Amino acid sequence: MTNETVLLFSYGTLQSSTVQLETFGRELVGYKDKLLNYRLAMLEIQDASVIKLSGKTHHPIAVSSQSDTVSGQVFEITADELAQSDKYEVDDYQRVLGEMASGTSAWAYVKCKE
């Protein structure tokens, strides 16, 4: 287990305390920020375990866009917790290091490139 911390940006279900408790074993504390050059769309979720945990059949997904921003929260988590969030996200998402409006960079799950 490592103590290294990383920043994770969430605009969707990872902001839910239920999802956080199941995924990380704790509730996260974050701050508001915006992911630059993305916009939101909705994705139909097929994974029954993800639907059960989130309680939703459709999740938001960030799609590349030149001039839009996505509002959400930035959380400081461990590298091990980041690996746990990778397991939670379905295959339609990929993790990228995104540029935030605050000037920082944070990991974010966005639509996979086709």
CSV table of N, CA and C in Angstrom, one decimal, residues 24-108:
chain,number,residue,atom,x,y,z
A,24,PHE,N,-13.9,3.3,-2.0
A,24,PHE,CA,-12.7,3.7,-1.3
A,24,PHE,C,-12.8,3.3,0.2
A,25,GLY,N,-13.9,2.9,0.7
A,25,GLY,CA,-14.0,2.6,2.1
A,25,GLY,C,-14.1,3.9,3.0
A,26,ARG,N,-14.3,5.0,2.4
A,26,ARG,CA,-14.4,6.3,3.2
A,26,ARG,C,-15.1,7.3,2.3
A,27,GLU,N,-15.6,8.4,2.9
A,27,GLU,CA,-16.2,9.5,2.2
A,27,GLU,C,-15.1,10.5,1.9
A,28,LEU,N,-15.1,11.0,0.7
A,28,LEU,CA,-14.0,11.9,0.3
A,28,LEU,C,-14.4,13.3,0.5
A,29,VAL,N,-13.5,14.2,0.8
A,29,VAL,CA,-13.7,15.6,0.9
A,29,VAL,C,-13.0,16.3,-0.3
A,30,GLY,N,-13.7,17.1,-1.0
A,30,GLY,CA,-13.2,17.7,-2.2
A,30,GLY,C,-13.5,19.2,-2.3
A,31,TYR,N,-13.1,19.8,-3.4
A,31,TYR,CA,-13.4,21.2,-3.7
A,31,TYR,C,-13.9,21.3,-5.1
A,32,LYS,N,-14.7,22.3,-5.4
A,32,LYS,CA,-15.3,22.6,-6.7
A,32,LYS,C,-14.2,23.0,-7.7
A,33,ASP,N,-14.3,22.5,-8.9
A,33,ASP,CA,-13.4,22.9,-10.0
A,33,ASP,C,-14.1,22.6,-11.3
A,34,LYS,N,-13.4,22.9,-12.4
A,34,LYS,CA,-14.0,22.6,-13.7
A,34,LYS,C,-12.9,22.0,-14.6
A,35,LEU,N,-13.3,21.0,-15.3
A,35,LEU,CA,-12.4,20.3,-16.3
A,35,LEU,C,-12.5,21.1,-17.6
A,36,LEU,N,-11.4,21.5,-18.1
A,36,LEU,CA,-11.4,22.3,-19.4
A,36,LEU,C,-11.5,21.4,-20.6
A,37,ASN,N,-12.1,21.9,-21.7
A,37,ASN,CA,-12.1,21.3,-23.0
A,37,ASN,C,-12.9,20.0,-23.1
A,38,TYR,N,-13.9,19.9,-22.2
A,38,TYR,CA,-14.9,18.8,-22.3
A,38,TYR,C,-16.3,19.3,-22.1
A,39,ARG,N,-17.2,18.5,-22.5
A,39,ARG,CA,-18.7,18.7,-22.3
A,39,ARG,C,-19.3,17.4,-21.8
A,40,LEU,N,-20.5,17.5,-21.2
A,40,LEU,CA,-21.1,16.3,-20.7
A,40,LEU,C,-22.1,15.7,-21.7
A,41,ALA,N,-22.1,14.4,-21.8
A,41,ALA,CA,-23.1,13.6,-22.5
A,41,ALA,C,-23.6,12.5,-21.5
A,42,MET,N,-24.6,11.7,-21.9
A,42,MET,CA,-25.0,10.6,-21.0
A,42,MET,C,-24.7,9.3,-21.6
A,43,LEU,N,-24.4,8.3,-20.8
A,43,LEU,CA,-24.0,7.0,-21.3
A,43,LEU,C,-24.9,6.0,-20.6
A,44,GLU,N,-25.5,5.1,-21.4
A,44,GLU,CA,-26.2,4.0,-20.8
A,44,GLU,C,-25.3,2.9,-20.2
A,45,ILE,N,-25.4,2.6,-19.0
A,45,ILE,CA,-24.6,1.6,-18.3
A,45,ILE,C,-25.2,0.2,-18.4
A,46,GLN,N,-24.3,-0.7,-18.8
A,46,GLN,CA,-24.7,-2.1,-19.0
A,46,GLN,C,-24.3,-3.0,-17.8
A,47,ASP,N,-23.3,-2.6,-17.1
A,47,ASP,CA,-22.8,-3.4,-16.0
A,47,ASP,C,-23.7,-3.4,-14.8
A,48,ALA,N,-24.3,-4.5,-14.5
A,48,ALA,CA,-25.3,-4.6,-13.4
A,48,ALA,C,-24.8,-4.2,-12.0
A,49,SER,N,-23.5,-4.5,-11.8
A,49,SER,CA,-23.0,-4.2,-10.4
A,49,SER,C,-22.8,-2.7,-10.3
A,50,VAL,N,-22.4,-2.0,-11.4
A,50,VAL,CA,-22.3,-0.5,-11.3
A,50,VAL,C,-23.7,0.1,-11.2
A,51,ILE,N,-24.7,-0.4,-11.9
A,51,ILE,CA,-26.0,0.1,-11.8
A,51,ILE,C,-26.5,-0.1,-10.3
A,52,LYS,N,-26.3,-1.2,-9.8
A,52,LYS,CA,-26.7,-1.5,-8.4
A,52,LYS,C,-26.1,-0.5,-7.4
A,53,LEU,N,-24.8,-0.3,-7.6
A,53,LEU,CA,-24.1,0.6,-6.7
A,53,LEU,C,-24.5,2.1,-6.8
A,54,SER,N,-24.6,2.5,-8.0
A,54,SER,CA,-24.9,3.9,-8.3
A,54,SER,C,-26.4,4.2,-8.2
A,55,GLY,N,-27.2,3.2,-8.5
A,55,GLY,CA,-28.7,3.4,-8.5
A,55,GLY,C,-29.1,4.0,-9.8
A,56,LYS,N,-28.3,4.1,-10.8
A,56,LYS,CA,-28.6,4.8,-12.1
A,56,LYS,C,-28.2,3.9,-13.3
A,57,THR,N,-29.1,3.9,-14.3
A,57,THR,CA,-28.8,3.2,-15.5
A,57,THR,C,-28.1,4.1,-16.5
A,58,HIS,N,-28.0,5.4,-16.3
A,58,HIS,CA,-27.3,6.3,-17.2
A,58,HIS,C,-26.4,7.2,-16.3
A,59,HIS,N,-25.1,7.3,-16.8
A,59,HIS,CA,-24.1,8.1,-16.1
A,59,HIS,C,-23.6,9.2,-17.0
A,60,PRO,N,-23.2,10.3,-16.5
A,60,PRO,CA,-22.6,11.3,-17.3
A,60,PRO,C,-21.2,10.8,-17.8
A,61,ILE,N,-20.9,11.3,-19.0
A,61,ILE,CA,-19.6,11.0,-19.5
A,61,ILE,C,-19.0,12.3,-20.2
A,62,ALA,N,-17.8,12.6,-19.9
A,62,ALA,CA,-17.1,13.8,-20.5
A,62,ALA,C,-16.6,13.4,-21.9
A,63,VAL,N,-17.0,14.3,-22.8
A,63,VAL,CA,-16.6,14.1,-24.2
A,63,VAL,C,-15.8,15.3,-24.6
A,64,SER,N,-14.7,15.1,-25.4
A,64,SER,CA,-13.8,16.1,-25.8
A,64,SER,C,-14.5,17.3,-26.5
A,65,SER,N,-14.2,18.5,-26.2
A,65,SER,CA,-14.8,19.7,-26.8
A,65,SER,C,-13.8,20.8,-26.6
A,66,GLN,N,-13.7,21.6,-27.7
A,66,GLN,CA,-12.7,22.7,-27.7
A,66,GLN,C,-12.9,23.8,-26.7
A,67,SER,N,-14.2,24.1,-26.5
A,67,SER,CA,-14.5,25.4,-25.7
A,67,SER,C,-15.4,25.2,-24.5
A,68,ASP,N,-15.7,24.0,-24.1
A,68,ASP,CA,-16.6,23.8,-23.0
A,68,ASP,C,-15.9,23.4,-21.7
A,69,THR,N,-16.6,23.4,-20.6
A,69,THR,CA,-16.1,23.0,-19.3
A,69,THR,C,-17.1,22.1,-18.7
A,70,VAL,N,-16.6,21.2,-17.8
A,70,VAL,CA,-17.4,20.3,-17.0
A,70,VAL,C,-17.2,20.6,-15.5
A,71,SER,N,-18.3,20.9,-14.8
A,71,SER,CA,-18.2,21.2,-13.4
A,71,SER,C,-18.2,20.0,-12.6
A,72,GLY,N,-17.4,20.0,-11.5
A,72,GLY,CA,-17.4,18.8,-10.6
A,72,GLY,C,-16.6,19.1,-9.4
A,73,GLN,N,-16.0,18.1,-8.8
A,73,GLN,CA,-15.2,18.2,-7.6
A,73,GLN,C,-13.8,17.5,-7.8
A,74,VAL,N,-12.8,18.1,-7.2
A,74,VAL,CA,-11.5,17.5,-7.1
A,74,VAL,C,-11.3,16.9,-5.7
A,75,PHE,N,-10.9,15.6,-5.7
A,75,PHE,CA,-10.6,14.9,-4.5
A,75,PHE,C,-9.1,14.5,-4.4
A,76,GLU,N,-8.5,14.6,-3.2
A,76,GLU,CA,-7.2,14.0,-3.0
A,76,GLU,C,-7.3,12.6,-2.5
A,77,ILE,N,-6.8,11.7,-3.3
A,77,ILE,CA,-6.9,10.3,-2.9
A,77,ILE,C,-5.5,9.6,-3.1
A,78,THR,N,-5.4,8.4,-2.6
A,78,THR,CA,-4.1,7.7,-2.7
A,78,THR,C,-4.0,7.0,-4.0
A,79,ALA,N,-2.8,6.6,-4.4
A,79,ALA,CA,-2.6,5.9,-5.7
A,79,ALA,C,-3.4,4.5,-5.6
A,80,ASP,N,-3.4,3.9,-4.5
A,80,ASP,CA,-4.2,2.7,-4.3
A,80,ASP,C,-5.7,2.9,-4.5
A,81,GLU,N,-6.2,4.1,-4.0
A,81,GLU,CA,-7.6,4.4,-4.2
A,81,GLU,C,-7.9,4.7,-5.7
A,82,LEU,N,-6.9,5.3,-6.4
A,82,LEU,CA,-7.1,5.6,-7.8
A,82,LEU,C,-7.2,4.2,-8.6
A,83,ALA,N,-6.5,3.2,-8.2
A,83,ALA,CA,-6.6,1.9,-8.8
A,83,ALA,C,-8.0,1.4,-8.5
A,84,GLN,N,-8.6,1.6,-7.3
A,84,GLN,CA,-9.9,1.2,-7.0
A,84,GLN,C,-10.9,1.9,-7.9
A,85,SER,N,-10.7,3.2,-8.2
A,85,SER,CA,-11.7,3.9,-9.0
A,85,SER,C,-11.6,3.4,-10.5
A,86,ASP,N,-10.4,2.9,-10.9
A,86,ASP,CA,-10.3,2.3,-12.2
A,86,ASP,C,-11.2,1.1,-12.4
A,87,LYS,N,-11.2,0.3,-11.3
A,87,LYS,CA,-12.1,-0.9,-11.3
A,87,LYS,C,-13.6,-0.6,-11.4
A,88,TYR,N,-14.0,0.6,-10.7
A,88,TYR,CA,-15.4,1.0,-10.7
A,88,TYR,C,-15.8,1.5,-12.1
A,89,GLU,N,-15.0,2.2,-12.8
A,89,GLU,CA,-15.4,2.8,-14.1
A,89,GLU,C,-15.5,1.7,-15.2
A,90,VAL,N,-16.6,1.8,-16.0
A,90,VAL,CA,-16.8,0.8,-17.0
A,90,VAL,C,-15.9,1.1,-18.2
A,91,ASP,N,-15.8,0.2,-19.2
A,91,ASP,CA,-14.9,0.2,-20.3
A,91,ASP,C,-15.1,1.4,-21.2
A,92,ASP,N,-16.2,2.1,-21.2
A,92,ASP,CA,-16.5,3.2,-22.0
A,92,ASP,C,-15.6,4.4,-21.6
A,93,TYR,N,-15.1,4.4,-20.4
A,93,TYR,CA,-14.3,5.5,-19.9
A,93,TYR,C,-12.8,5.2,-19.9
A,94,GLN,N,-12.0,6.2,-20.1
A,94,GLN,CA,-10.6,6.1,-20.0
A,94,GLN,C,-10.1,7.2,-19.0
A,95,ARG,N,-9.1,6.9,-18.3
A,95,ARG,CA,-8.5,7.9,-17.4
A,95,ARG,C,-7.5,8.8,-18.1
A,96,VAL,N,-7.6,10.1,-18.0
A,96,VAL,CA,-6.7,11.0,-18.5
A,96,VAL,C,-6.3,12.1,-17.5
A,97,LEU,N,-5.2,12.7,-17.7
A,97,LEU,CA,-4.8,13.8,-16.8
A,97,LEU,C,-5.3,15.0,-17.4
A,98,GLY,N,-6.3,15.6,-16.8
A,98,GLY,CA,-7.1,16.7,-17.3
A,98,GLY,C,-6.6,18.1,-16.7
A,99,GLU,N,-6.8,19.1,-17.5
A,99,GLU,CA,-6.4,20.5,-17.1
A,99,GLU,C,-7.6,21.1,-16.4
A,100,MET,N,-7.4,21.6,-15.2
A,100,MET,CA,-8.5,22.2,-14.5
A,100,MET,C,-8.5,23.7,-14.6
A,101,ALA,N,-9.7,24.3,-14.4
A,101,ALA,CA,-9.8,25.8,-14.4
A,101,ALA,C,-9.0,26.5,-13.4
A,102,SER,N,-8.7,25.8,-12.3
A,102,SER,CA,-7.9,26.3,-11.2
A,102,SER,C,-6.4,26.4,-11.5
A,103,GLY,N,-6.0,25.7,-12.6
A,103,GLY,CA,-4.6,25.7,-13.0
A,103,GLY,C,-3.9,24.4,-12.6
A,104,THR,N,-4.6,23.6,-11.9
A,104,THR,CA,-4.0,22.3,-11.5
A,104,THR,C,-4.3,21.2,-12.6
A,105,SER,N,-3.7,20.1,-12.4
A,105,SER,CA,-4.1,18.9,-13.3
A,105,SER,C,-4.6,17.8,-12.3
A,106,ALA,N,-5.6,17.1,-12.8
A,106,ALA,CA,-6.2,16.0,-12.0
A,106,ALA,C,-6.6,14.9,-13.0
A,107,TRP,N,-6.6,13.7,-12.4
A,107,TRP,CA,-7.1,12.5,-13.2
A,107,TRP,C,-8.6,12.7,-13.4
A,108,ALA,N,-9.1,12.3,-14.6
A,108,ALA,CA,-10.5,12.4,-14.8
A,108,ALA,C,-10.8,11.2,-15.8
